[in-house]
Amino acid sequence: MARSKRGVRFPNRNGSDGRRSSFSSEDGSPTKAKFQTQAQLETVKEQKPSTPEEKKTEYEKKKANFMTRTFWTFVMFAMFFTALFMGHIYIICIITAVQIISFKEVIAIANVPSRARSLRSTKSLNWYWLATTMYFLYGETVIYYFKHIVLVDKVLLPLATHHRFISFILYVFGFVFFVASLQAGHYKFQFTNFAWTHMALYLIVVQAHFIMNNVFEGMIWFFLPAALVITNDIFAYICGIMFGRTQLIKLSPKKTVEGFVGAWIMTILFGMILVNVMMRSKYFICPVNDLGANVFTGLQCDPNPVFLLKTYELPQFFFLPDNTNFSVTFAPMQLHALNLATFASLIAPFGGFFASGLKRTFKIKDFGDSIPGHGGITDRMDCQFIMGFFAYMYYHTFIAIHKVNLGTVLETAITSLSPDEQVELVKSMGHYLRNQGVLLDEVANCIDKIIPVKR
């Protein structure tokens, strides 16, 4: 039998000499020896350094993207402020365009081209749902804010009085068509698309509808929430760069707690300044009574009390001398602006986080490429939808003055009174206005002669 050779060592796979590693080293540092052993066991992959040409190309690409993004940022601001000053109807057109484009971008995420080609009705049905929803929502807005016009028109009256039933029938037609178009082998795709479409309708179209209603209540209820969200986004970026240390949420790794809090403070300050400026213009604080109005013609109304200065007496504190009174004077709207700024800073960003999670789910960077350098419209509006919805609810809960107006009276008279009672109402109003000196006697007598006597 051959004898093994003494002094011969057989290296193992990891390149060591077969001996058990020791945690001691020549300099007596066990930690250093441990790190050296681990370094021997790990495979280090060297990264190829970038060449000067590659670095230059990457720099030029980033520079071009920055220039494109900056240019289109100014274009968007210019278009927005131009529409803002030209009048309410132009802002409504922008909101409508945002609704349609955002819906298109979100629907495209879940689209499977191969199946969409074999199911031609899917895409058409998506747009049918959008058209039906917009018909219902826009009709509700027109009827609510323009009753005095719609309810006295011979053609529009039947559409207004049966608007909700017509909208429901349109939806039912779409539902029946969807069920009839189901095909074996595509059930999962079709039902997923059905649910996805309805989610998009709620999160985009319905919430944008409330933003449009804010415009009719007064331009300030549209512009202030939108400006607060934009301001918060800008200062979150600035404060995050300057002070950011702690990550806020994993969905957006670049968001920091310091940027989040700093943006909250700056948004509140900006909101206070902006409200003080906007309260001075009736164009911003008056509800819409003329769609042809613009910033130069203005609007006329009795301002809501929240825009009027009010003096508040502070309570008598026990540590102050007797007869020591303090008071503060400010408009209640300033407190409301504080609440809106807080929501825009602490809650509205979660609309953006929701959108980030959605994009991560589908492994996409942007919702679309509608705006060069910015991505899609939805990427810019993700926080605006929930903010506009909140502003609408906040206004109608804490600020709106619920009083009878001409449209409400007309609606009651048309829908609740019989034709004979409506005739008596007109004649009675004629007599009342004559007694008040508003109508001449000849006009009142003419009304009595023209209107037939009650049968």
CSV table of C-alpha atoms in Angstrom, one decimal:
chain,number,residue,atom,x,y,z
A,1,MET,CA,0.0,0.0,0.0
A,2,ALA,CA,1.3,3.4,-1.0
A,3,ARG,CA,2.1,5.7,1.9
A,4,SER,CA,0.7,9.2,1.8
A,5,LYS,CA,3.2,11.9,1.3
A,6,ARG,CA,3.9,14.1,4.2
A,7,GLY,CA,3.7,17.8,3.8
A,8,VAL,CA,1.4,17.7,0.8
A,9,ARG,CA,-1.6,20.0,1.0
A,10,PHE,CA,-4.8,19.6,-1.1
A,11,PRO,CA,-6.6,22.9,-1.7
A,12,ASN,CA,-10.4,22.8,-1.4
A,13,ARG,CA,-13.0,24.6,-3.6
A,14,ASN,CA,-12.8,27.9,-2.0
A,15,GLY,CA,-9.1,28.2,-2.4
A,16,SER,CA,-8.1,27.7,1.2
A,17,ASP,CA,-5.4,25.3,2.4
A,18,GLY,CA,-7.9,23.0,4.1
A,19,ARG,CA,-7.1,24.2,7.5
A,20,ARG,CA,-9.8,25.5,9.8
A,21,SER,CA,-9.8,29.2,9.7
A,22,SER,CA,-8.7,31.0,12.8
A,23,PHE,CA,-10.3,34.2,14.2
A,24,SER,CA,-6.9,35.4,15.3
A,25,SER,CA,-4.5,37.4,13.2
A,26,GLU,CA,-0.9,38.6,13.4
A,27,ASP,CA,-1.9,41.9,14.8
A,28,GLY,CA,-4.1,40.2,17.4
A,29,SER,CA,-7.4,41.5,15.9
A,30,PRO,CA,-10.0,38.7,15.6
A,31,THR,CA,-12.4,41.0,13.7
A,32,LYS,CA,-9.9,41.7,11.0
A,33,ALA,CA,-9.2,38.0,10.5
A,34,LYS,CA,-12.9,37.3,10.2
A,35,PHE,CA,-13.4,39.9,7.5
A,36,GLN,CA,-10.3,38.6,5.6
A,37,THR,CA,-11.7,35.1,5.7
A,38,GLN,CA,-15.2,36.2,4.5
A,39,ALA,CA,-13.5,38.2,1.7
A,40,GLN,CA,-11.8,35.0,0.6
A,41,LEU,CA,-15.0,33.1,0.5
A,42,GLU,CA,-17.0,35.7,-1.5
A,43,THR,CA,-16.6,36.2,-5.3
A,44,VAL,CA,-16.1,39.8,-6.2
A,45,LYS,CA,-17.3,40.9,-9.5
A,46,GLU,CA,-15.5,43.9,-10.9
A,47,GLN,CA,-17.7,46.4,-12.7
A,48,LYS,CA,-16.5,47.9,-15.9
A,49,PRO,CA,-15.9,51.6,-15.4
A,50,SER,CA,-17.9,53.9,-17.7
A,51,THR,CA,-15.9,55.4,-20.6
A,52,PRO,CA,-15.8,59.2,-21.1
A,53,GLU,CA,-18.0,58.8,-24.1
A,54,GLU,CA,-20.7,57.0,-22.2
A,55,LYS,CA,-20.6,59.5,-19.4
A,56,LYS,CA,-20.9,62.3,-21.9
A,57,THR,CA,-23.8,60.6,-23.6
A,58,GLU,CA,-25.6,60.1,-20.3
A,59,TYR,CA,-25.0,63.7,-19.3
A,60,GLU,CA,-26.4,65.0,-22.6
A,61,LYS,CA,-29.5,62.7,-22.2
A,62,LYS,CA,-30.2,64.0,-18.7
A,63,LYS,CA,-29.7,67.6,-19.8
A,64,ALA,CA,-32.1,67.2,-22.7
A,65,ASN,CA,-34.7,65.6,-20.5
A,66,PHE,CA,-34.3,68.5,-18.0
A,67,MET,CA,-34.7,71.1,-20.7
A,68,THR,CA,-37.8,69.3,-22.1
A,69,ARG,CA,-39.3,69.0,-18.7
A,70,THR,CA,-38.7,72.6,-17.8
A,71,PHE,CA,-40.0,73.9,-21.1
A,72,TRP,CA,-43.3,71.9,-20.8
A,73,THR,CA,-43.7,73.0,-17.2
A,74,PHE,CA,-43.8,76.6,-18.3
A,75,VAL,CA,-46.1,75.7,-21.2
A,76,MET,CA,-48.5,74.1,-18.7
A,77,PHE,CA,-48.4,77.0,-16.4
A,78,ALA,CA,-49.0,79.4,-19.2
A,79,MET,CA,-52.0,77.5,-20.5
A,80,PHE,CA,-53.4,77.1,-17.0
A,81,PHE,CA,-53.2,80.8,-16.1
A,82,THR,CA,-54.5,81.8,-19.5
A,83,ALA,CA,-57.6,79.7,-19.1
A,84,LEU,CA,-58.0,80.9,-15.5
A,85,PHE,CA,-58.1,84.5,-16.6
A,86,MET,CA,-60.1,84.0,-19.7
A,87,GLY,CA,-63.1,82.6,-17.8
A,88,HIS,CA,-64.8,79.6,-16.2
A,89,ILE,CA,-65.8,77.9,-19.5
A,90,TYR,CA,-62.1,77.5,-20.5
A,91,ILE,CA,-61.3,75.9,-17.1
A,92,ILE,CA,-64.2,73.5,-17.6
A,93,CYS,CA,-62.8,72.5,-21.0
A,94,ILE,CA,-59.4,71.8,-19.4
A,95,ILE,CA,-61.1,69.6,-16.8
A,96,THR,CA,-63.0,67.7,-19.4
A,97,ALA,CA,-59.8,67.1,-21.4
A,98,VAL,CA,-58.0,65.9,-18.3
A,99,GLN,CA,-60.9,63.5,-17.5
A,100,ILE,CA,-60.8,61.9,-21.0
A,101,ILE,CA,-57.0,61.7,-21.3
A,102,SER,CA,-56.5,60.3,-17.7
A,103,PHE,CA,-59.2,57.7,-18.3
A,104,LYS,CA,-57.5,56.7,-21.6
A,105,GLU,CA,-54.1,56.3,-19.8
A,106,VAL,CA,-55.5,54.3,-16.9
A,107,ILE,CA,-57.5,52.0,-19.1
A,108,ALA,CA,-54.5,51.3,-21.3
A,109,ILE,CA,-52.5,49.9,-18.4
A,110,ALA,CA,-54.7,46.8,-18.1
A,111,ASN,CA,-55.2,46.4,-21.8
A,112,VAL,CA,-53.9,43.2,-23.4
A,113,PRO,CA,-53.4,43.9,-27.1
A,114,SER,CA,-53.7,40.3,-28.3
A,115,ARG,CA,-57.0,39.8,-26.6
A,116,ALA,CA,-58.3,43.3,-27.4
A,117,ARG,CA,-57.8,42.5,-31.1
A,118,SER,CA,-59.9,39.4,-30.8
A,119,LEU,CA,-62.6,41.2,-28.7
A,120,ARG,CA,-63.4,44.3,-30.7
A,121,SER,CA,-66.2,45.3,-28.4
A,122,THR,CA,-64.0,45.7,-25.3
A,123,LYS,CA,-62.5,49.0,-26.3
A,124,SER,CA,-65.8,50.4,-27.7
A,125,LEU,CA,-67.5,49.4,-24.5
A,126,ASN,CA,-64.9,51.2,-22.4
A,127,TRP,CA,-65.6,54.5,-24.2
A,128,TYR,CA,-69.4,53.9,-24.0
A,129,TRP,CA,-69.1,53.6,-20.2
A,130,LEU,CA,-67.1,56.9,-20.2
A,131,ALA,CA,-69.7,58.7,-22.4
A,132,THR,CA,-72.6,57.4,-20.3
A,133,THR,CA,-71.0,58.5,-17.0
A,134,MET,CA,-70.1,61.9,-18.3
A,135,TYR,CA,-73.6,62.4,-19.7
A,136,PHE,CA,-75.0,61.7,-16.2
A,137,LEU,CA,-72.5,63.8,-14.3
A,138,TYR,CA,-72.5,66.8,-16.7
A,139,GLY,CA,-76.3,66.7,-16.8
A,140,GLU,CA,-76.5,66.8,-13.0
A,141,THR,CA,-74.2,69.8,-13.0
A,142,VAL,CA,-76.1,71.7,-15.7
A,143,ILE,CA,-79.5,71.0,-14.1
A,144,TYR,CA,-78.3,72.0,-10.7
A,145,TYR,CA,-76.6,75.3,-11.6
A,146,PHE,CA,-78.8,76.4,-14.5
A,147,LYS,CA,-82.3,75.4,-13.5
A,148,HIS,CA,-83.6,78.8,-14.4
A,149,ILE,CA,-82.6,78.2,-18.1
A,150,VAL,CA,-83.1,74.4,-18.5
A,151,LEU,CA,-86.5,74.2,-16.9
A,152,VAL,CA,-88.1,76.9,-19.0
A,153,ASP,CA,-86.9,75.5,-22.3
A,154,LYS,CA,-89.4,73.4,-24.2
A,155,VAL,CA,-86.8,71.0,-25.6
A,156,LEU,CA,-84.5,70.7,-22.5
A,157,LEU,CA,-87.4,70.4,-19.9
A,158,PRO,CA,-88.2,66.7,-20.7
A,159,LEU,CA,-84.5,65.8,-20.7
A,160,ALA,CA,-84.0,67.6,-17.3
A,161,THR,CA,-87.0,66.1,-15.6
A,162,HIS,CA,-86.1,62.5,-16.8
A,163,HIS,CA,-82.3,62.9,-16.7
A,164,ARG,CA,-81.5,60.3,-14.1
A,165,PHE,CA,-83.8,57.7,-15.7
A,166,ILE,CA,-82.3,58.3,-19.1
A,167,SER,CA,-78.8,57.9,-17.6
A,168,PHE,CA,-79.8,54.6,-15.9
A,169,ILE,CA,-81.3,53.2,-19.1
A,170,LEU,CA,-78.1,54.1,-21.0
A,171,TYR,CA,-76.1,52.2,-18.4
A,172,VAL,CA,-78.4,49.2,-18.6
A,173,PHE,CA,-77.9,49.0,-22.3
A,174,GLY,CA,-74.2,48.9,-21.8
A,175,PHE,CA,-74.5,46.3,-19.1
A,176,VAL,CA,-76.7,44.1,-21.3
A,177,PHE,CA,-74.3,44.5,-24.2
A,178,PHE,CA,-71.4,43.5,-22.0
A,179,VAL,CA,-73.1,40.3,-20.8
A,180,ALA,CA,-74.1,39.4,-24.4
A,181,SER,CA,-70.5,39.9,-25.6
A,182,LEU,CA,-68.9,37.4,-23.1
A,183,GLN,CA,-66.9,34.8,-24.9
A,184,ALA,CA,-65.6,31.4,-23.6
A,185,GLY,CA,-61.9,31.5,-22.9
A,186,HIS,CA,-61.9,35.3,-22.3
A,187,TYR,CA,-64.2,35.5,-19.3
A,188,LYS,CA,-61.4,36.5,-16.9
A,189,PHE,CA,-60.0,39.2,-19.2
A,190,GLN,CA,-63.5,40.6,-19.8
A,191,PHE,CA,-64.6,40.7,-16.2
A,192,THR,CA,-61.2,42.2,-15.2
A,193,ASN,CA,-61.6,44.9,-17.8
A,194,PHE,CA,-65.1,45.5,-16.6
A,195,ALA,CA,-64.0,46.0,-13.0
A,196,TRP,CA,-60.9,48.1,-14.0
A,197,THR,CA,-63.1,50.4,-16.1
A,198,HIS,CA,-65.5,51.1,-13.3
A,199,MET,CA,-62.6,51.7,-10.9
A,200,ALA,CA,-61.2,54.3,-13.4
A,201,LEU,CA,-64.6,55.9,-13.8
A,202,TYR,CA,-64.9,56.4,-10.0
A,203,LEU,CA,-61.3,57.5,-9.3
A,204,ILE,CA,-61.0,59.8,-12.3
A,205,VAL,CA,-64.3,60.8,-13.9
A,206,VAL,CA,-66.4,61.1,-10.8
A,207,GLN,CA,-63.8,63.0,-8.7
A,208,ALA,CA,-63.1,65.3,-11.6
A,209,HIS,CA,-66.9,66.0,-11.7
A,210,PHE,CA,-66.7,67.5,-8.2
A,211,ILE,CA,-63.7,69.6,-9.3
A,212,MET,CA,-65.9,71.0,-12.0
A,213,ASN,CA,-68.6,71.8,-9.5
A,214,ASN,CA,-66.0,73.7,-7.5
A,215,VAL,CA,-65.6,76.0,-10.5
A,216,PHE,CA,-69.3,76.9,-10.5
A,217,GLU,CA,-69.2,77.7,-6.7
A,218,GLY,CA,-66.4,80.2,-7.2
A,219,MET,CA,-63.0,80.1,-8.9
A,220,ILE,CA,-61.3,80.2,-5.5
A,221,TRP,CA,-62.6,76.7,-4.7
A,222,PHE,CA,-60.9,75.4,-7.8
A,223,PHE,CA,-57.7,77.4,-7.9
A,224,LEU,CA,-56.9,77.3,-4.2
A,225,PRO,CA,-56.9,73.5,-3.7
A,226,ALA,CA,-55.0,73.0,-7.0
A,227,ALA,CA,-52.4,75.6,-6.0
A,228,LEU,CA,-51.9,74.1,-2.6
A,229,VAL,CA,-51.2,70.7,-4.0
A,230,ILE,CA,-48.7,72.1,-6.5
A,231,THR,CA,-47.0,74.1,-3.8
A,232,ASN,CA,-46.8,71.1,-1.5
A,233,ASP,CA,-45.2,69.0,-4.2
A,234,ILE,CA,-42.6,71.7,-4.9
A,235,PHE,CA,-41.6,72.3,-1.3
A,236,ALA,CA,-41.6,68.5,-0.5
A,237,TYR,CA,-38.9,68.2,-3.2
A,238,ILE,CA,-36.9,71.2,-2.0
A,239,CYS,CA,-37.1,70.4,1.7
A,240,GLY,CA,-36.3,66.7,0.9
A,241,ILE,CA,-33.1,67.7,-0.8
A,242,MET,CA,-32.1,70.1,1.9
A,243,PHE,CA,-33.1,68.3,5.0
A,244,GLY,CA,-34.2,64.8,4.0
A,245,ARG,CA,-32.8,61.9,6.1
A,246,THR,CA,-35.6,59.6,7.0
A,247,GLN,CA,-37.6,57.7,4.4
A,248,LEU,CA,-41.3,58.3,4.6
A,249,ILE,CA,-42.8,55.4,2.6
A,250,LYS,CA,-41.4,52.5,0.7
A,251,LEU,CA,-43.7,53.1,-2.3
A,252,SER,CA,-41.8,56.3,-3.0
A,253,PRO,CA,-38.2,55.8,-1.7
A,254,LYS,CA,-37.2,59.5,-2.4
A,255,LYS,CA,-40.0,60.9,-0.1
A,256,THR,CA,-38.7,61.8,3.3
A,257,VAL,CA,-40.3,62.7,6.6
A,258,GLU,CA,-38.4,66.0,6.7
A,259,GLY,CA,-39.6,66.9,3.3
A,260,PHE,CA,-43.1,65.9,4.2
A,261,VAL,CA,-43.2,68.1,7.3
A,262,GLY,CA,-41.3,71.0,5.7
A,263,ALA,CA,-43.7,71.1,2.8
A,264,TRP,CA,-46.7,71.1,5.2
A,265,ILE,CA,-45.4,74.3,6.9
A,266,MET,CA,-44.6,76.0,3.7
A,267,THR,CA,-47.9,75.1,2.2
A,268,ILE,CA,-49.8,76.6,5.1
A,269,LEU,CA,-47.8,79.9,4.8
A,270,PHE,CA,-48.4,80.0,1.0
A,271,GLY,CA,-52.1,79.3,1.5
A,272,MET,CA,-52.5,82.2,3.9
A,273,ILE,CA,-50.9,84.6,1.5
A,274,LEU,CA,-52.8,83.3,-1.5
A,275,VAL,CA,-56.2,83.6,0.3
A,276,ASN,CA,-55.5,87.1,1.3
A,277,VAL,CA,-54.9,88.0,-2.3
A,278,MET,CA,-57.8,86.1,-3.9
A,279,MET,CA,-60.4,87.4,-1.4
A,280,ARG,CA,-59.9,90.9,-2.8
A,281,SER,CA,-61.3,89.9,-6.2
A,282,LYS,CA,-65.0,89.0,-6.7
A,283,TYR,CA,-64.0,87.2,-9.9
A,284,PHE,CA,-62.6,84.5,-7.6
A,285,ILE,CA,-65.1,84.5,-4.7
A,286,CYS,CA,-68.4,84.8,-6.5
A,287,PRO,CA,-70.4,81.8,-7.8
A,288,VAL,CA,-70.8,81.6,-11.5
A,289,ASN,CA,-73.8,83.5,-12.8
A,290,ASP,CA,-72.3,84.4,-16.2
A,291,LEU,CA,-70.2,81.9,-18.2
A,292,GLY,CA,-68.9,84.7,-20.4
A,293,ALA,CA,-67.2,86.5,-17.5
A,294,ASN,CA,-63.4,86.8,-17.3
A,295,VAL,CA,-60.9,88.4,-15.0
A,296,PHE,CA,-61.4,91.7,-16.7
A,297,THR,CA,-65.2,91.9,-16.7
A,298,GLY,CA,-65.4,90.3,-13.2
A,299,LEU,CA,-68.5,89.0,-11.4
A,300,GLN,CA,-70.9,90.7,-9.0
A,301,CYS,CA,-72.4,89.1,-5.9
A,302,ASP,CA,-72.9,89.5,-2.2
A,303,PRO,CA,-69.7,87.8,-0.8
A,304,ASN,CA,-70.0,84.8,1.4
A,305,PRO,CA,-69.5,85.8,5.0
A,306,VAL,CA,-66.4,83.6,5.2
A,307,PHE,CA,-64.6,86.3,3.0
A,308,LEU,CA,-65.5,89.2,5.3
A,309,LEU,CA,-63.3,90.4,8.2
A,310,LYS,CA,-64.6,89.6,11.6
A,311,THR,CA,-63.4,90.6,15.0
A,312,TYR,CA,-63.1,87.9,17.7
A,313,GLU,CA,-62.8,88.7,21.4
A,314,LEU,CA,-60.4,86.5,23.3
A,315,PRO,CA,-61.4,85.2,26.7
A,316,GLN,CA,-60.3,86.9,29.9
A,317,PHE,CA,-57.3,84.9,31.2
A,318,PHE,CA,-56.9,84.5,35.0
A,319,PHE,CA,-53.3,85.7,35.0
A,320,LEU,CA,-54.1,89.0,33.3
A,321,PRO,CA,-55.3,92.2,35.1
A,322,ASP,CA,-59.0,93.0,35.1
A,323,ASN,CA,-60.5,94.8,32.2
A,324,THR,CA,-57.7,93.5,29.9
A,325,ASN,CA,-59.3,92.6,26.6
A,326,PHE,CA,-57.7,91.2,23.5
A,327,SER,CA,-59.2,90.8,20.1
A,328,VAL,CA,-58.1,89.5,16.7
A,329,THR,CA,-59.6,90.4,13.3
A,330,PHE,CA,-59.4,88.1,10.4
A,331,ALA,CA,-61.6,86.5,7.8
A,332,PRO,CA,-62.9,83.0,8.6
A,333,MET,CA,-61.6,81.9,5.2
A,334,GLN,CA,-58.1,82.1,6.5
A,335,LEU,CA,-58.9,79.3,9.0
A,336,HIS,CA,-60.5,77.3,6.2
A,337,ALA,CA,-57.4,77.8,4.1
A,338,LEU,CA,-55.4,76.3,7.0
A,339,ASN,CA,-57.6,73.2,6.9
A,340,LEU,CA,-57.3,72.9,3.1
A,341,ALA,CA,-53.5,73.3,3.3
A,342,THR,CA,-53.3,70.6,5.9
A,343,PHE,CA,-55.2,68.2,3.8
A,344,ALA,CA,-53.2,69.0,0.8
A,345,SER,CA,-50.0,68.3,2.7
A,346,LEU,CA,-50.9,65.3,4.8
A,347,ILE,CA,-53.6,63.4,2.9
A,348,ALA,CA,-53.5,64.4,-0.8
A,349,PRO,CA,-49.9,63.0,-1.3
A,350,PHE,CA,-51.3,59.6,-0.6
A,351,GLY,CA,-53.1,59.9,-3.9
A,352,GLY,CA,-49.6,60.1,-5.4
A,353,PHE,CA,-48.5,57.1,-3.3
A,354,PHE,CA,-51.5,55.1,-4.6
A,355,ALA,CA,-50.6,56.0,-8.1
A,356,SER,CA,-46.9,54.9,-7.4
A,357,GLY,CA,-48.1,51.6,-6.1
A,358,LEU,CA,-50.3,51.1,-9.2
A,359,LYS,CA,-47.4,51.8,-11.5
A,360,ARG,CA,-45.1,49.4,-9.5
A,361,THR,CA,-47.8,46.7,-9.8
A,362,PHE,CA,-47.8,46.9,-13.6
A,363,LYS,CA,-44.0,47.7,-13.7
A,364,ILE,CA,-44.3,50.9,-15.6
A,365,LYS,CA,-42.6,54.3,-15.1
A,366,ASP,CA,-45.3,56.6,-16.2
A,367,PHE,CA,-49.0,56.3,-17.0
A,368,GLY,CA,-48.4,57.7,-20.5
A,369,ASP,CA,-46.4,60.2,-22.5
A,370,SER,CA,-49.0,62.9,-23.0
A,371,ILE,CA,-46.7,65.6,-21.6
A,372,PRO,CA,-43.1,65.4,-22.8
A,373,GLY,CA,-40.7,65.1,-19.9
A,374,HIS,CA,-43.5,64.6,-17.4
A,375,GLY,CA,-45.1,61.4,-18.4
A,376,GLY,CA,-48.9,61.2,-18.6
A,377,ILE,CA,-51.7,63.6,-17.5
A,378,THR,CA,-52.5,61.1,-14.7
A,379,ASP,CA,-48.9,61.4,-13.3
A,380,ARG,CA,-49.6,65.1,-12.7
A,381,MET,CA,-53.1,64.8,-11.5
A,382,ASP,CA,-52.9,61.9,-9.1
A,383,CYS,CA,-53.1,64.2,-6.0
A,384,GLN,CA,-55.4,66.7,-7.6
A,385,PHE,CA,-58.4,64.3,-7.9
A,386,ILE,CA,-58.7,63.6,-4.2
A,387,MET,CA,-57.9,67.2,-3.2
A,388,GLY,CA,-60.7,68.5,-5.4
A,389,PHE,CA,-63.1,66.0,-4.1
A,390,PHE,CA,-62.3,67.0,-0.5
A,391,ALA,CA,-62.6,70.7,-1.4
A,392,TYR,CA,-66.1,70.1,-2.7
A,393,MET,CA,-67.2,68.2,0.4
A,394,TYR,CA,-65.6,70.7,2.7
A,395,TYR,CA,-67.3,73.6,1.0
A,396,HIS,CA,-70.8,72.1,1.1
A,397,THR,CA,-70.4,71.0,4.7
A,398,PHE,CA,-68.9,74.1,6.3
A,399,ILE,CA,-69.1,77.0,4.0
A,400,ALA,CA,-72.0,76.9,1.6
A,401,ILE,CA,-75.1,79.0,2.4
A,402,HIS,CA,-78.1,76.9,1.6
A,403,LYS,CA,-80.8,79.3,0.5
A,404,VAL,CA,-83.7,79.3,-2.0
A,405,ASN,CA,-82.7,80.6,-5.4
A,406,LEU,CA,-84.6,81.2,-8.7
A,407,GLY,CA,-83.8,77.7,-10.0
A,408,THR,CA,-85.1,76.0,-6.9
A,409,VAL,CA,-88.4,78.0,-7.0
A,410,LEU,CA,-88.8,77.2,-10.7
A,411,GLU,CA,-88.2,73.6,-10.2
A,412,THR,CA,-90.8,73.4,-7.4
A,413,ALA,CA,-93.3,75.3,-9.4
A,414,ILE,CA,-92.8,73.2,-12.6
A,415,THR,CA,-92.7,69.8,-10.9
A,416,SER,CA,-95.1,70.3,-8.0
A,417,LEU,CA,-97.8,72.6,-9.3
A,418,SER,CA,-100.6,71.8,-11.7
A,419,PRO,CA,-101.0,74.0,-14.8
A,420,ASP,CA,-103.9,75.9,-13.2
A,421,GLU,CA,-101.8,76.5,-10.1
A,422,GLN,CA,-98.9,77.7,-12.2
A,423,VAL,CA,-101.2,80.2,-13.9
A,424,GLU,CA,-102.5,81.5,-10.6
A,425,LEU,CA,-98.9,81.8,-9.4
A,426,VAL,CA,-98.0,84.0,-12.4
A,427,LYS,CA,-101.0,86.2,-11.9
A,428,SER,CA,-100.3,86.5,-8.2
A,429,MET,CA,-96.7,87.5,-8.9
A,430,GLY,CA,-97.9,90.1,-11.3
A,431,HIS,CA,-100.2,91.7,-8.7
A,432,TYR,CA,-97.4,91.5,-6.1
A,433,LEU,CA,-94.9,93.2,-8.4
A,434,ARG,CA,-97.4,95.9,-9.3
A,435,ASN,CA,-98.1,96.6,-5.6
A,436,GLN,CA,-94.3,96.9,-5.1
A,437,GLY,CA,-94.0,99.4,-7.9
A,438,VAL,CA,-91.9,97.0,-10.0
A,439,LEU,CA,-94.5,96.6,-12.8
A,440,LEU,CA,-96.7,99.2,-14.3
A,441,ASP,CA,-100.5,98.9,-13.9
A,442,GLU,CA,-100.8,98.4,-17.7
A,443,VAL,CA,-98.4,95.4,-17.6
A,444,ALA,CA,-100.2,93.8,-14.7
A,445,ASN,CA,-103.6,94.3,-16.4
A,446,CYS,CA,-102.2,92.9,-19.6
A,447,ILE,CA,-101.1,89.7,-17.7
A,448,ASP,CA,-104.6,89.3,-16.3
A,449,LYS,CA,-106.1,89.6,-19.8
A,450,ILE,CA,-103.7,87.3,-21.6
A,451,ILE,CA,-103.5,84.5,-19.1
A,452,PRO,CA,-106.7,82.4,-19.3
A,453,VAL,CA,-109.0,82.3,-16.4
A,454,LYS,CA,-108.9,79.1,-14.3
A,455,ARG,CA,-111.3,76.5,-15.6
